Coordinates of C-alpha atoms and ligand atoms in Angstrom, one line a residue:
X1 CA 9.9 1.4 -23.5
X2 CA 12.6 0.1 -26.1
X3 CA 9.8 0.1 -29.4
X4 CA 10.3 2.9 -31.4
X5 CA 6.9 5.2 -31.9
X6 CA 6.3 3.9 -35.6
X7 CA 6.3 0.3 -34.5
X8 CA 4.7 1.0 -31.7
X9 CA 1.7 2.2 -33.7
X10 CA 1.9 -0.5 -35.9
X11 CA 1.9 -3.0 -33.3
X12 CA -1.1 -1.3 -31.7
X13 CA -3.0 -1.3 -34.7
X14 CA -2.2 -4.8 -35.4
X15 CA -3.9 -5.9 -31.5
X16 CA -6.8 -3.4 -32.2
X17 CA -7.4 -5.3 -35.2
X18 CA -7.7 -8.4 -33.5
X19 CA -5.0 -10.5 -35.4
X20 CA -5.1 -13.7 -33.4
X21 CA -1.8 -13.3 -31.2
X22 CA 0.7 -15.9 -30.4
X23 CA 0.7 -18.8 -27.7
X24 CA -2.2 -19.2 -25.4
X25 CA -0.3 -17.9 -22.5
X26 CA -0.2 -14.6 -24.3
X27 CA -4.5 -15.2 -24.6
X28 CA -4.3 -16.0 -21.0
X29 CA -2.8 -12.8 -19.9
X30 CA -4.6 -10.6 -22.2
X31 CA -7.6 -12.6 -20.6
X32 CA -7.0 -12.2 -17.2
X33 CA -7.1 -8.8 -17.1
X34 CA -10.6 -8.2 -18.4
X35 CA -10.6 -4.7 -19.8
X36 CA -11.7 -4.8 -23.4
X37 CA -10.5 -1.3 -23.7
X38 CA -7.5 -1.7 -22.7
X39 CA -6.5 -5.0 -24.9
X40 CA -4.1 -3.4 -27.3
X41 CA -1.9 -1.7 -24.4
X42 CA -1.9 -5.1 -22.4
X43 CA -0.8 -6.8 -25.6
X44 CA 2.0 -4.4 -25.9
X45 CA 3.2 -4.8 -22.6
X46 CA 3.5 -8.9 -23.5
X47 CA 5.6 -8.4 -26.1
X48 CA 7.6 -6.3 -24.3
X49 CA 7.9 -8.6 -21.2
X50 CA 8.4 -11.4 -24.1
X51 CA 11.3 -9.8 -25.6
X52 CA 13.2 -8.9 -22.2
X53 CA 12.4 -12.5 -21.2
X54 CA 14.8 -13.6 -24.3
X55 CA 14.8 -17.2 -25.2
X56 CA 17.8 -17.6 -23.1
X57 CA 16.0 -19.7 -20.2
X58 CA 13.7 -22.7 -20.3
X59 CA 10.5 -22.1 -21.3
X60 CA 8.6 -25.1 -21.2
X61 CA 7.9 -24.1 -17.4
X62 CA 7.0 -20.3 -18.6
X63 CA 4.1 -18.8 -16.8
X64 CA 3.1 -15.5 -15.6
X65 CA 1.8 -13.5 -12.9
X66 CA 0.6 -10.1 -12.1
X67 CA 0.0 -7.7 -8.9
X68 CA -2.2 -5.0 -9.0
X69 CA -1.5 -1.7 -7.1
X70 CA -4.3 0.2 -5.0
X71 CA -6.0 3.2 -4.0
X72 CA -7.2 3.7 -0.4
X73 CA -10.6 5.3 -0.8
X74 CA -10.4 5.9 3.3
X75 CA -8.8 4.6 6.6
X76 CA -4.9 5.8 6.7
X77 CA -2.7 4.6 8.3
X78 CA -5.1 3.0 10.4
X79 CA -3.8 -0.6 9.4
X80 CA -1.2 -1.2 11.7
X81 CA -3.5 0.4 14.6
X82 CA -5.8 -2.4 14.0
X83 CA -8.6 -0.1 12.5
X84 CA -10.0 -1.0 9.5
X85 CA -9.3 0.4 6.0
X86 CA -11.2 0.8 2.5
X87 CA -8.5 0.0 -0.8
X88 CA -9.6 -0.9 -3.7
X89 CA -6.7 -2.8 -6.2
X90 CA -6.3 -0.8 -9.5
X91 CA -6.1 -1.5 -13.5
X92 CA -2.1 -0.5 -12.9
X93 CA -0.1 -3.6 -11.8
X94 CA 3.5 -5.0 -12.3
X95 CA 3.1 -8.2 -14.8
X96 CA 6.3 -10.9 -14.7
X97 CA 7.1 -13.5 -17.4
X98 CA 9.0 -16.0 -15.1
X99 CA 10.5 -19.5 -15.2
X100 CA 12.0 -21.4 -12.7
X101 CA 15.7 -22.1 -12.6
X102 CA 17.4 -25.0 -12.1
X103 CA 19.8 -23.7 -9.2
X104 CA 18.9 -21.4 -6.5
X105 CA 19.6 -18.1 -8.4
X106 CA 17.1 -15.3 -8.6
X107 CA 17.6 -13.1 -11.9
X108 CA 14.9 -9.8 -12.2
X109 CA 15.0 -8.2 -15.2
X110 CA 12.9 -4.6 -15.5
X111 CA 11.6 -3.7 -18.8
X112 CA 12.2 0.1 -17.2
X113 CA 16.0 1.4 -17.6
X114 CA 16.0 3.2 -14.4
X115 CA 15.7 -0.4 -12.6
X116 CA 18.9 -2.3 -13.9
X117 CA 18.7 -6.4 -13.3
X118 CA 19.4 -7.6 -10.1
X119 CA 20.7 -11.2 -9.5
X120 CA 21.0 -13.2 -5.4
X121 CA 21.2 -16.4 -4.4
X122 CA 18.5 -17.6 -2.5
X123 CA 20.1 -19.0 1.2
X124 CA 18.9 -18.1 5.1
X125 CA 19.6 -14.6 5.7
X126 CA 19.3 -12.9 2.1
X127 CA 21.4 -9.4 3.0
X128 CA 19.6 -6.5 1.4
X129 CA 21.0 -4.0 -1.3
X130 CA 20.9 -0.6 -0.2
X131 CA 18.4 1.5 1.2
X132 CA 15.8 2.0 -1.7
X133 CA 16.7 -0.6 -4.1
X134 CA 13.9 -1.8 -6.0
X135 CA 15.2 -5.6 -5.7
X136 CA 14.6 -5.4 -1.8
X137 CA 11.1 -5.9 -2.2
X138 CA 11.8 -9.2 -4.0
X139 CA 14.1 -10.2 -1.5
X140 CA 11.5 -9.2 1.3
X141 CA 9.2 -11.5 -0.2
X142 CA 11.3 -14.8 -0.8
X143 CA 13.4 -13.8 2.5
X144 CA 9.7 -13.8 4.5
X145 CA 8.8 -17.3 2.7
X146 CA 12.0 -18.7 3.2
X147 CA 11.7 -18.1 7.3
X148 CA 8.3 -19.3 7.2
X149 CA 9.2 -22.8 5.4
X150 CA 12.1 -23.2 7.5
X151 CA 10.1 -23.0 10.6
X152 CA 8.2 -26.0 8.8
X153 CA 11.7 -28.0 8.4
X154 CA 12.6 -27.0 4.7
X155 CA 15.7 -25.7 4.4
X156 CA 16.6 -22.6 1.9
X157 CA 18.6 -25.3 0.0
X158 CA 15.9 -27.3 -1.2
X159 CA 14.1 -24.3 -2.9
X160 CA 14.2 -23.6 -7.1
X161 CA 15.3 -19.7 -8.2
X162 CA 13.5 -18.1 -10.9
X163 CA 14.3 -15.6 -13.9
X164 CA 11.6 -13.0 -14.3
X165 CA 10.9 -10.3 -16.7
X166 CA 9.0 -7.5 -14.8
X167 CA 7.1 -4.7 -16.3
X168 CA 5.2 -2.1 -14.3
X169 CA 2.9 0.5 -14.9
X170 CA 1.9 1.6 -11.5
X171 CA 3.3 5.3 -11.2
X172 CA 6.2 5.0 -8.9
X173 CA 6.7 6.5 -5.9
X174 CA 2.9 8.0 -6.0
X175 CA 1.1 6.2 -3.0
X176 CA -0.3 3.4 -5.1
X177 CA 1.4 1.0 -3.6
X178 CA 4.1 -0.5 -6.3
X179 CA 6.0 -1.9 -3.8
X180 CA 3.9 -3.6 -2.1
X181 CA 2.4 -4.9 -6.0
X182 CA 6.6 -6.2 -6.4
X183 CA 6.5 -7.7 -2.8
X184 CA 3.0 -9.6 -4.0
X185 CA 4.7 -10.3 -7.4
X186 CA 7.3 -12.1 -6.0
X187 CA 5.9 -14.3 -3.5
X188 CA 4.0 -15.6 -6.7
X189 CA 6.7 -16.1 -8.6
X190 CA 8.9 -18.2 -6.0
X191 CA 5.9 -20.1 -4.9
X192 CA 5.0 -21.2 -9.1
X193 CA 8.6 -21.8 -9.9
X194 CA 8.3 -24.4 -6.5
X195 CA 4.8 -25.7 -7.0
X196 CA 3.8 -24.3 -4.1
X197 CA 0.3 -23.1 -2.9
X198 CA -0.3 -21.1 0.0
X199 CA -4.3 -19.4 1.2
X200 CA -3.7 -15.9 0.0
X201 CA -5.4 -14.9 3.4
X202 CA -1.6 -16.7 5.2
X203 CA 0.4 -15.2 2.4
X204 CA -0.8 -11.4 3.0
X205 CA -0.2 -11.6 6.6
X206 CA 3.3 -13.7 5.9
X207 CA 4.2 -10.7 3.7
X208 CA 2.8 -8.0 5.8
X209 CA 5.1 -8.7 8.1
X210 CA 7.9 -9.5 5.1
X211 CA 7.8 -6.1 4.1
X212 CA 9.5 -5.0 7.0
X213 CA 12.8 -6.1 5.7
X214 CA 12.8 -2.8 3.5
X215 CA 13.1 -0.9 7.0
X216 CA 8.9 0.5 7.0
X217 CA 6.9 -0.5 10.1
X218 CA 3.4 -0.8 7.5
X219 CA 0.6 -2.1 8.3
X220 CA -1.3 -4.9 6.3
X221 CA -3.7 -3.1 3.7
X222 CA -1.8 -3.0 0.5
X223 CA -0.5 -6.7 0.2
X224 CA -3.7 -8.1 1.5
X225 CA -5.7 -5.8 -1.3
X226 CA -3.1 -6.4 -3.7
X227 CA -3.8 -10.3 -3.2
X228 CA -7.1 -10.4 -2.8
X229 CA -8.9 -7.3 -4.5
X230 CA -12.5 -7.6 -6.1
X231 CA -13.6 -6.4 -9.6
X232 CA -15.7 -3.8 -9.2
X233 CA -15.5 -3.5 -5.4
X234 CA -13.6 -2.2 -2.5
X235 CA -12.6 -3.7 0.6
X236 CA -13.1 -3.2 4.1
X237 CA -10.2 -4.7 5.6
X238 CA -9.8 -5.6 9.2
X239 CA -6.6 -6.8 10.7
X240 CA -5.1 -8.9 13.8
X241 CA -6.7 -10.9 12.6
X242 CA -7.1 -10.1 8.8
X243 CA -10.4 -10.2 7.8
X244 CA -12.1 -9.1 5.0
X245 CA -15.7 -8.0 3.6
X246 CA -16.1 -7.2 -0.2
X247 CA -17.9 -3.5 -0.9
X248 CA -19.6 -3.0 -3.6
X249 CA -19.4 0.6 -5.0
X250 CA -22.5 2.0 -5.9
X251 CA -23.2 2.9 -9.9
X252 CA -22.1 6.0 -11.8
X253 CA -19.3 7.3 -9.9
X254 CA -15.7 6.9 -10.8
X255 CA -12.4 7.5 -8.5
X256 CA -9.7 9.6 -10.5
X257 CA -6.4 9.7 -9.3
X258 CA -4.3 12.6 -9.6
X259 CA -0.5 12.3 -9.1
X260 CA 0.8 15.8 -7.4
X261 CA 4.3 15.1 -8.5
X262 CA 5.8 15.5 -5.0
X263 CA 7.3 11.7 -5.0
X264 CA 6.3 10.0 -2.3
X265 CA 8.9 7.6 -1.8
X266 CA 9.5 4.6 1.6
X267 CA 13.1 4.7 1.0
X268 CA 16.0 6.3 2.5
X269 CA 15.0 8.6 4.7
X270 CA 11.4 9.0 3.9
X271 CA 11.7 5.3 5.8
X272 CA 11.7 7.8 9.2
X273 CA 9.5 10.1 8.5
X274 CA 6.6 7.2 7.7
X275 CA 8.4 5.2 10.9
X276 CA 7.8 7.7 13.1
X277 CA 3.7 7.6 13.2
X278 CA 3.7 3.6 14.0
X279 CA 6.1 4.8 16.6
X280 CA 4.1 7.8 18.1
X281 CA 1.0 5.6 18.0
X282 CA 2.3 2.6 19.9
X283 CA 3.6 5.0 22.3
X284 CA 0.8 6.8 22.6
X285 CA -0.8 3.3 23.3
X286 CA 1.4 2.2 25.5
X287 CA 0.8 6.1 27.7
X288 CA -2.9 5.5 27.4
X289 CA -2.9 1.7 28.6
X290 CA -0.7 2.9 31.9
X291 CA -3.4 5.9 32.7
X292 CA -6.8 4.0 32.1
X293 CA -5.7 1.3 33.7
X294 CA -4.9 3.5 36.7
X295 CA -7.8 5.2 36.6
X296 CA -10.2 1.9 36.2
X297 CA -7.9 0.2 38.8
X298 CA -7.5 -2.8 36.4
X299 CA -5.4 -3.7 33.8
X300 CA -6.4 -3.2 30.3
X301 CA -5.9 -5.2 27.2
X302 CA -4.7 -2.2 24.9
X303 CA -1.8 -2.9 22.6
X304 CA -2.5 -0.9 20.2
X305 CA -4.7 2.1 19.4
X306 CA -7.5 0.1 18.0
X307 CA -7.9 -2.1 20.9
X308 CA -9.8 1.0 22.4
X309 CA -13.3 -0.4 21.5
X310 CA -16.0 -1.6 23.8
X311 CA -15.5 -5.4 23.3
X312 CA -11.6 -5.4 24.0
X313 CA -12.0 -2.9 27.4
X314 CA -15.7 -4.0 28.6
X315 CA -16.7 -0.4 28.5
X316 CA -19.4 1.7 26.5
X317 CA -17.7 4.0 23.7
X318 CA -18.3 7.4 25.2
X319 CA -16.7 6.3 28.2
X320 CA -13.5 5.5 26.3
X321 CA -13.8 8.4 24.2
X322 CA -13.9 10.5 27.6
X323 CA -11.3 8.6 29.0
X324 CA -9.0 8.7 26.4
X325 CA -9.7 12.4 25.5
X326 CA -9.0 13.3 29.2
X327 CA -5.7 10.9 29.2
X328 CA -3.4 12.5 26.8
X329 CA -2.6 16.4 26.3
X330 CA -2.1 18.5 22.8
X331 CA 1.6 19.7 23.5
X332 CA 4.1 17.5 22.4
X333 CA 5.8 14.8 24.7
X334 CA 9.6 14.2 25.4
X335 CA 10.5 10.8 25.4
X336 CA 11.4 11.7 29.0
X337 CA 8.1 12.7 30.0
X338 CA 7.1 9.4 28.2
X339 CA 9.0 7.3 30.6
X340 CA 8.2 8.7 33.2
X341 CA 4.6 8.5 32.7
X342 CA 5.5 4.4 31.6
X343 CA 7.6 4.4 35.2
X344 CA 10.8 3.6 32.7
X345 CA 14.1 4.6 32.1
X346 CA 14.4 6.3 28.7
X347 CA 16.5 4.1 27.4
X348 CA 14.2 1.5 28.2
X349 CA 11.5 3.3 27.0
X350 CA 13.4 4.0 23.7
X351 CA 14.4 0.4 23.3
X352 CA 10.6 -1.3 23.4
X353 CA 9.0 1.5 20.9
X354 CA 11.6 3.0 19.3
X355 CA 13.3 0.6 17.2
X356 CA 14.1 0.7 13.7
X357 CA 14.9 -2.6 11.7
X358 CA 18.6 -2.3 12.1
X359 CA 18.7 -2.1 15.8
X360 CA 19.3 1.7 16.0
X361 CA 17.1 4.0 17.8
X362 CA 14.9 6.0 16.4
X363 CA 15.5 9.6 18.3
X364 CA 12.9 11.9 19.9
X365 CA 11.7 14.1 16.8
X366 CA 12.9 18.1 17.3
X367 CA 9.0 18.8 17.6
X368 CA 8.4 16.0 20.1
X369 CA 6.3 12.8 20.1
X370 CA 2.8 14.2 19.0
X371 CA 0.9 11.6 20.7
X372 CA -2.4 13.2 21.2
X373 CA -2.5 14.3 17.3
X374 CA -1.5 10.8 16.4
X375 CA -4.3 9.0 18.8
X376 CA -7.2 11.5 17.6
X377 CA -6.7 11.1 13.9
X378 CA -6.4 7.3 14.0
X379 CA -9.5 7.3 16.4
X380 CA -11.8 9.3 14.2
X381 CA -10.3 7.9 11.2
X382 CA -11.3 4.0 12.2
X383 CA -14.7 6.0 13.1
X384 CA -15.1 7.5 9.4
X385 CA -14.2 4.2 7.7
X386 CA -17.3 2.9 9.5
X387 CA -19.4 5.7 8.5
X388 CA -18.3 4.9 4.5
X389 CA -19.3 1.8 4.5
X390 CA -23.1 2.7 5.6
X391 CA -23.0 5.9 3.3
X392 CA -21.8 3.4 0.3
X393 CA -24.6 1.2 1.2
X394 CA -27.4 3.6 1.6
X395 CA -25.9 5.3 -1.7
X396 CA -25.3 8.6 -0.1
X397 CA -22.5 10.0 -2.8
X398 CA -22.2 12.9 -1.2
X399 CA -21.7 11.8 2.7
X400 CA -18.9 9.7 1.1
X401 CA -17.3 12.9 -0.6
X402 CA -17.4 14.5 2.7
X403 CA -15.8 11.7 4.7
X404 CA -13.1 11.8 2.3
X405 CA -12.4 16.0 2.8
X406 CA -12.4 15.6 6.6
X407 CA -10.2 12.2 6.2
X408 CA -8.0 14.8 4.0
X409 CA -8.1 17.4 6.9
X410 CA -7.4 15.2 9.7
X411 CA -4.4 13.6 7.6
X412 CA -3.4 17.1 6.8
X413 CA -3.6 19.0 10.5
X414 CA -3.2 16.1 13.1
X415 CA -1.7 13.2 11.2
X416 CA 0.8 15.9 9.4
X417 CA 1.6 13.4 6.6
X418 CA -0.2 15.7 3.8
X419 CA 2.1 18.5 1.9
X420 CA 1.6 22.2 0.6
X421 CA 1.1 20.8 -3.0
X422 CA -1.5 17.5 -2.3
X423 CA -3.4 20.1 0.0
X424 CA -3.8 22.4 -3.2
X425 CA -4.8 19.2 -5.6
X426 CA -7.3 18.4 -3.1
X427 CA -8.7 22.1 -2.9
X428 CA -8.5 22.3 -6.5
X429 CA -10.0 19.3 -7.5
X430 CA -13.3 20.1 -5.2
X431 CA -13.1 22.9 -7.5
X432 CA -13.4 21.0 -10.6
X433 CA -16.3 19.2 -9.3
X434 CA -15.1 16.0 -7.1
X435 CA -18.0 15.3 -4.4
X436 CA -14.8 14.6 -1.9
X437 CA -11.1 14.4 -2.6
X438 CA -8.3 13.3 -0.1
X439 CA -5.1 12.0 -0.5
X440 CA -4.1 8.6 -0.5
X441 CA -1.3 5.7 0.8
X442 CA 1.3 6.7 3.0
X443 CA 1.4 10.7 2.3
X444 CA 4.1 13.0 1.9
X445 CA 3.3 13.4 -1.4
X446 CA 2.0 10.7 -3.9
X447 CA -1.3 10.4 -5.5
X448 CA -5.1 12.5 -4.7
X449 CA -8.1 10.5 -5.3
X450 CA -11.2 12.5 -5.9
X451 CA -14.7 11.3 -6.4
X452 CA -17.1 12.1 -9.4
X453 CA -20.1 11.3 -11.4
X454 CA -19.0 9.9 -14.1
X455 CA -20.7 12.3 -16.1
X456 CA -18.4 14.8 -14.6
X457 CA -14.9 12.5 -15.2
X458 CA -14.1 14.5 -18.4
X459 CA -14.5 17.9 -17.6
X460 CA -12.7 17.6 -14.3
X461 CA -9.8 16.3 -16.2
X462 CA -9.6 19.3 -18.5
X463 CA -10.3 21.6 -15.6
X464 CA -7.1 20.1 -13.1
X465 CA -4.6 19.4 -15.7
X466 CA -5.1 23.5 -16.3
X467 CA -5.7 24.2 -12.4
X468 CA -2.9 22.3 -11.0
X469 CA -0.2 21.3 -13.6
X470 CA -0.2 24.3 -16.3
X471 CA -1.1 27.1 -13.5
X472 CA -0.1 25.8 -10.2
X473 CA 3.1 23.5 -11.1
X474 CA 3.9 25.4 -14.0
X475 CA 4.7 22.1 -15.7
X476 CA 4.5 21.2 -19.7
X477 CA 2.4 19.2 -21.2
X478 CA 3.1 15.6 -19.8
X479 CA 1.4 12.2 -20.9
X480 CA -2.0 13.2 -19.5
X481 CA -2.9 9.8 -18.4
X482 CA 0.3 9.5 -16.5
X483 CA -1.1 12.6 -14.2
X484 CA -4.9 11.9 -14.2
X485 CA -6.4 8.6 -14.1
X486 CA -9.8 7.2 -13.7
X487 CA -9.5 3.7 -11.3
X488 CA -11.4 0.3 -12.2
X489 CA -11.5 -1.8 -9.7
X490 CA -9.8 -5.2 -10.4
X491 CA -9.3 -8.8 -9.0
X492 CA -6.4 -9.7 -6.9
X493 CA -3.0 -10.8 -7.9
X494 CA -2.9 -14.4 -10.0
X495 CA -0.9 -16.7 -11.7
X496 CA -1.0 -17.7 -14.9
X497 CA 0.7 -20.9 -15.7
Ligands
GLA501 C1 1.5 2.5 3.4 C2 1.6 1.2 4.2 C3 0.2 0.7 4.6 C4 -0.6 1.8 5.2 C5 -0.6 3.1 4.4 C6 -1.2 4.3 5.0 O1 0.9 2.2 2.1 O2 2.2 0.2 3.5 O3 0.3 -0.4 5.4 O4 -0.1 2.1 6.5 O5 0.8 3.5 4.1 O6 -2.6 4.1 5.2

């Protein structure tokens, strides 16, 4: 943030006052986003995307766009299974002042130091920056549009650049999905600064699969929600194919996030240790499809873990529970054992599941591939996003809360993507009155998200920021709202031109 405090204030005082502020753009933005409270912040961060915008660049084409981030209130990592999720995209998003260019240069500029401006050249195969470079989800984006244009007969060479100002206030790094927010951002911007319109339902899945340029096997929740979230409502997502129902979230309750300040980041090589569940789980498919099928005498249809349902194998849901249950044992496989089971070589074996983006092979993890662990909590997890969306209906707060703590335990103990210090947020913030806490996005660290009354939002706040960041952290007073956040529910990304 480059204003100093004392302008800051005055600046604030000047948007709380309602002085009528500059071009209607400016009234567009602050319009679009809908929170009354929250006007003289949002103001703020236009002037700020204004001022690192410059006047160097033509700006009789200026628009701008934002992408909201997301919490999952339940269903992880069951995306790219094919199960169902519940997200619901957050008042934190990444905002761009853009314009396009007249050559095929893209120019991001962040309002945040730590992300310095990145410049490329829009052309076939954009290479990426290094591992965990923020301007890789930009190039994931226009990279995944470019391909998909091509296949259409447009070349990369008839395509306008764009120079964007980006400002974010997602926490980074926390499991609320600010990548995938940049990913969303961009396809925006490049599609704008082309007068292009694409069905948001084709561009979530287009940039689904995009994303994997950054080197993470995800699934398809956070763009799609990012895209396509509702005001004041979750959404059950369902995937291959993407479909979505809206959720309305019954009065009087309010999700607070908590960050645990273990960062949670896809890059580097966190990139493997979020790889290797989409690995373990198609493997665990793959084991599963070979021994039903044996044991049915057919072939099955299963691909993925969510294809064990009863319209997909022709078989009543206890029967594949049984099956399945029966199918695969608790200690950990080699990828030997694997093969053998798939009647493979290894290396063959290795080479169809095992891939990372770059063509190397991801190796057999010292603890083995835990593909019993990996099938049951994906199993009952698709199970428990079912069971939310009836306990939302009928109102039942409570059932909710407790499909969030056993989501949390059966991330924790069979998924393993939970960590000492989220498991103690969680446990604390049941303490300080959350009806059901869990955590949320990819693990490993990242954000909690606990459910209240909103009667009860204010005293739990008190109660956790002493609990888990004065007692348990030992940390010093941070900006509060930085570490404990209630969520609104927002609409999806849009542009505003
Ligand atoms: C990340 C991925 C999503 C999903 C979640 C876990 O956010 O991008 O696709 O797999 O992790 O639920």
């Amino acid at each position: 943030m480059s204003l100093s405090f004392a302008k800051w204030e005055r600046e604030l005082e000047a948007f709380s006052s309602g002085r009528p502020g500059g071009s209607s753009l400016e009234q567009q933005f602050l319009a679009s986003y809908d929170l009354p409270r929250d006007r003289a912040r949002i103001g703020l961060r236009y002037r700020e995307l204004t001022a690192r915008f410059g006047s160097r660049y033509e700006s009789r084409e200026l628009f701008a766009a934002r992408a909201p981030g997301r919490i999952n209130l339940i269903g992880e990592h069951t995306d790219y299974n094919g199960l169902p999720v519940l997200p619901m995209a957050i008042n934190r998003d990444i905002a761009a002042l853009c314009a396009p260019r007249p050559d095929r240069r893209v120019i991001l500029s962040s309002t945040a130091a730590a992300f310095p401006e990145r410049s490329f050249e829009l052309e076939e195969a954009i290479s990426p920056y290094a591992k965990g470079d923020w301007g890789n989800y930009c190039k994931a984006a226009v990279q995944g549009l470019l391909q998909h244009y091509k296949s259409q007969g447009r070349p990369a060479e008839s395509f306008r650049g764009f120079q964007a100002a980006v400002d974010g206030d997602i926490p980074i790094a926390a499991g609320m999905s600010s990548s995938s927010a940049l990913v969303v951002l961009s396809s925006l911007l490049f599609l704008q600064a082309n007068s292009l319109e694409m069905d948001k339902m084709r561009l979530a899945d287009l940039l689904a699969k995009a994303e994997h340029y950054v080197g993470t096997q995800g699934g398809g929740m956070d763009q799609a929600v990012s895209l396509m979230g509702r005001r004041g409502q979750a959404l059950k997502i369902d995937f291959f194919p993407l479909r979505l129902q809206a959720v309305r979230l019954p009065e009087g309750i309010t999700f607070v996030a908590t960050n645990s300040l273990i960062e949670a980041a896809k890059s580097a090589s966190a990139l493997d240790q979020y790889n290797r569940r989409p690995i373990e789980c198609r493997l665990a498919a793959a084991v599963l499809k070979k021994e039903l099928s044996r044991r049915l005498k057919r072939d099955l249809p299963l691909r993925l873990l969510g294809d064990l349902n009863e319209n997909r194998l022709s078989l009543v849901e206890e029967e594949i529970r049984r099956l399945a249950d029966s199918a695969l044992h608790e200690a950990p496989y080699s990828l030997r054992e694997i093969a053998a089971l798939l009647e493979q070589s290894p290396e063959q074996t290795a080479k169809t599941y095992c891939l990372r983006r770059d063509g190397s092979i991801f190796p057999q993890p010292a603890d083995g591939f835990k593909l019993w662990q990996r099938y049951r909590h994906v199993s009952t997890e698709g199970r428990r996003v079912e069971r939310s969306l009836l306990a939302l209906r009928e109102g039942d707060i409570a059932g909710f809360g407790k499909l969030m703590n056993e989501s949390h335990a059966s991330c924790r103990d069979l998924y393993e993507i939970s960590c000492p210090e989220l498991d103690t947020l969680v446990d604390l913030s049941r303490e300080a009155g959350a009806l059901g806490s869990r955590l949320t996005g990819a693990g490993f660290g990242g954000c909690a998200i606990s459910l209240l009354e909103d009667a009860q939002v204010e005293a739990f706040t008190g109660r956790i920021l002493q609990s888990y960041y004065r007692d348990f952290l030992k940390s010093g007073a941070g900006e509060t709202s930085a570490l404990v956040f209630p969520c609104q529910s927002v609409n999806g990304a849009e542009v505003l031109a």
